[in-house]
PDB file of C-alpha atoms in Angstrom:
ATOM      1  CA  MET A   1      94.609  60.292-152.327  1.00 80.00           C
ATOM      2  CA  ILE A   2      96.894  57.370-149.666  1.00 83.00           C
ATOM      3  CA  ARG A   3      97.266  54.281-151.332  1.00 86.00           C
ATOM      4  CA  ILE A   4      98.428  51.509-148.852  1.00 88.00           C
ATOM      5  CA  ARG A   5     101.328  49.315-149.661  1.00 88.00           C
ATOM      6  CA  ARG A   6     103.459  46.302-149.781  1.00 88.00           C
ATOM      7  CA  VAL A   7     106.788  47.645-148.688  1.00 88.00           C
ATOM      8  CA  TYR A   8     107.958  44.641-150.968  1.00 87.00           C
ATOM      9  CA  GLU A   9     106.009  45.937-154.385  1.00 87.00           C
ATOM     10  CA  PRO A  10     107.681  47.590-156.848  1.00 84.00           C
ATOM     11  CA  PRO A  11     106.557  52.284-157.749  1.00 83.00           C
ATOM     12  CA  GLY A  12     104.198  52.483-159.356  1.00 84.00           C
ATOM     13  CA  PRO A  13     104.163  55.176-162.433  1.00 87.00           C
ATOM     14  CA  GLY A  14     101.839  56.608-160.596  1.00 86.00           C
ATOM     15  CA  ASP A  15     103.454  57.104-156.778  1.00 87.00           C
ATOM     16  CA  GLY A  16     103.744  60.089-155.325  1.00 89.00           C
ATOM     17  CA  ALA A  17     105.308  60.026-152.449  1.00 90.00           C
ATOM     18  CA  ARG A  18     106.494  57.331-150.807  1.00 90.00           C
ATOM     19  CA  PHE A  19     106.709  56.440-146.381  1.00 91.00           C
ATOM     20  CA  LEU A  20     106.718  53.543-145.040  1.00 91.00           C
ATOM     21  CA  VAL A  21     105.175  53.021-141.079  1.00 93.00           C
ATOM     22  CA  GLU A  22     106.300  50.342-139.202  1.00 92.00           C
ATOM     23  CA  ARG A  23     108.650  50.128-136.165  1.00 91.00           C
ATOM     24  CA  LEU A  24     110.509  47.448-137.739  1.00 89.00           C
ATOM     25  CA  TRP A  25     112.900  47.531-141.154  1.00 89.00           C
ATOM     26  CA  ALA A  26     111.222  45.640-143.863  1.00 86.00           C
ATOM     27  CA  ARG A  27     113.351  41.641-144.659  1.00 87.00           C
ATOM     28  CA  GLY A  28     114.742  41.202-147.284  1.00 89.00           C
ATOM     29  CA  VAL A  29     114.752  45.275-148.299  1.00 89.00           C
ATOM     30  CA  ARG A  30     118.039  47.596-148.866  1.00 88.00           C
ATOM     31  CA  ARG A  31     117.081  50.956-148.227  1.00 85.00           C
ATOM     32  CA  ALA A  32     118.978  51.750-151.172  1.00 83.00           C
ATOM     33  CA  VAL A  33     116.627  50.119-152.957  1.00 83.00           C
ATOM     34  CA  LEU A  34     113.787  50.975-151.576  1.00 84.00           C
ATOM     35  CA  ARG A  35     113.252  54.683-152.975  1.00 83.00           C
ATOM     36  CA  LEU A  36     111.165  56.465-149.122  1.00 88.00           C
ATOM     37  CA  ASP A  37     110.240  59.779-148.066  1.00 89.00           C
ATOM     38  CA  GLY A  38     109.766  58.342-145.185  1.00 89.00           C
ATOM     39  CA  PHE A  39     110.967  56.190-142.528  1.00 90.00           C
ATOM     40  CA  LEU A  40     107.399  56.822-140.150  1.00 91.00           C
ATOM     41  CA  THR A  41     108.857  54.673-136.920  1.00 93.00           C
ATOM     42  CA  ASP A  42     106.440  57.052-134.176  1.00 92.00           C
ATOM     43  CA  VAL A  43     103.301  56.768-137.266  1.00 94.00           C
ATOM     44  CA  ALA A  44     102.671  53.100-136.727  1.00 95.00           C
ATOM     45  CA  PRO A  45     100.867  51.043-134.254  1.00 95.00           C
ATOM     46  CA  SER A  46     102.798  49.674-131.283  1.00 95.00           C
ATOM     47  CA  ASP A  47     104.652  46.822-130.185  1.00 93.00           C
ATOM     48  CA  GLY A  48     101.983  46.109-127.407  1.00 95.00           C
ATOM     49  CA  LEU A  49      98.990  46.688-129.694  1.00 95.00           C
ATOM     50  CA  ARG A  50     100.966  44.703-132.624  1.00 92.00           C
ATOM     51  CA  ARG A  51     101.534  41.214-130.572  1.00 93.00           C
ATOM     52  CA  SER A  52      97.851  41.879-129.527  1.00 93.00           C
ATOM     53  CA  PHE A  53      96.667  41.238-133.227  1.00 93.00           C
ATOM     54  CA  GLY A  54      98.832  38.211-134.157  1.00 91.00           C
ATOM     55  CA  HIS A  55      96.958  38.602-138.108  1.00 90.00           C
ATOM     56  CA  ASN A  56      93.781  37.692-135.763  1.00 94.00           C
ATOM     57  CA  PRO A  57      91.715  39.031-138.298  1.00 94.00           C
ATOM     58  CA  ARG A  58      88.436  39.083-135.645  1.00 96.00           C
ATOM     59  CA  ARG A  59      90.861  41.673-133.595  1.00 96.00           C
ATOM     60  CA  TRP A  60      91.342  44.118-136.282  1.00 95.00           C
ATOM     61  CA  THR A  61      87.978  46.309-134.380  1.00 96.00           C
ATOM     62  CA  GLU A  62      89.288  46.256-131.650  1.00 96.00           C
ATOM     63  CA  VAL A  63      93.132  46.987-132.495  1.00 95.00           C
ATOM     64  CA  ARG A  64      91.855  49.701-135.603  1.00 95.00           C
ATOM     65  CA  SER A  65      90.285  51.443-132.071  1.00 97.00           C
ATOM     66  CA  ARG A  66      92.819  51.149-130.235  1.00 97.00           C
ATOM     67  CA  TYR A  67      95.570  52.573-133.037  1.00 96.00           C
ATOM     68  CA  ARG A  68      93.254  55.620-133.461  1.00 96.00           C
ATOM     69  CA  ALA A  69      93.615  56.633-129.591  1.00 97.00           C
ATOM     70  CA  GLU A  70      97.550  55.569-130.469  1.00 96.00           C
ATOM     71  CA  LEU A  71      97.049  57.970-133.628  1.00 94.00           C
ATOM     72  CA  THR A  72      95.776  60.922-131.094  1.00 94.00           C
ATOM     73  CA  ALA A  73      97.590  60.639-128.225  1.00 94.00           C
ATOM     74  CA  HIS A  74     100.742  61.360-130.276  1.00 92.00           C
ATOM     75  CA  PRO A  75      99.479  63.967-133.575  1.00 91.00           C
ATOM     76  CA  ASP A  76     103.388  64.928-133.001  1.00 90.00           C
ATOM     77  CA  ALA A  77     103.620  62.166-134.335  1.00 89.00           C
ATOM     78  CA  TRP A  78     102.352  62.089-138.221  1.00 87.00           C
ATOM     79  CA  ARG A  79     100.392  66.021-138.459  1.00 84.00           C
ATOM     80  CA  PRO A  80     102.976  67.814-139.750  1.00 77.00           C
ATOM     81  CA  ASP A  81     102.053  71.253-137.280  1.00 74.00           C
ATOM     82  CA  GLY A  82     101.649  68.715-134.503  1.00 60.00           C
ATOM     83  CA  ALA A  83      98.584  70.512-134.129  1.00 62.00           C
ATOM     84  CA  ALA A  84      95.400  67.905-132.095  1.00 59.00           C
ATOM     85  CA  PRO A  85      92.943  67.146-134.912  1.00 58.00           C
TER      86      PRO A  85
END
């Protein structure tokens, strides 16, 4: 199961591997304190996609579709074997 948490939330006792999926490092969070298993910048939405969303919930359906297309186009960034789905 995959759970999504904010980077500012402390790890829970039942948490498994923890990955930060973002293009930029979180403000005010020291790397040594975060306890990550990986920082996956290439899996995060592109800068253009992130900017087009602009925190507007009405754009979520379009952004979600475009993000899935980005992931499909670059399986090597997120699939362990790099194979297309």
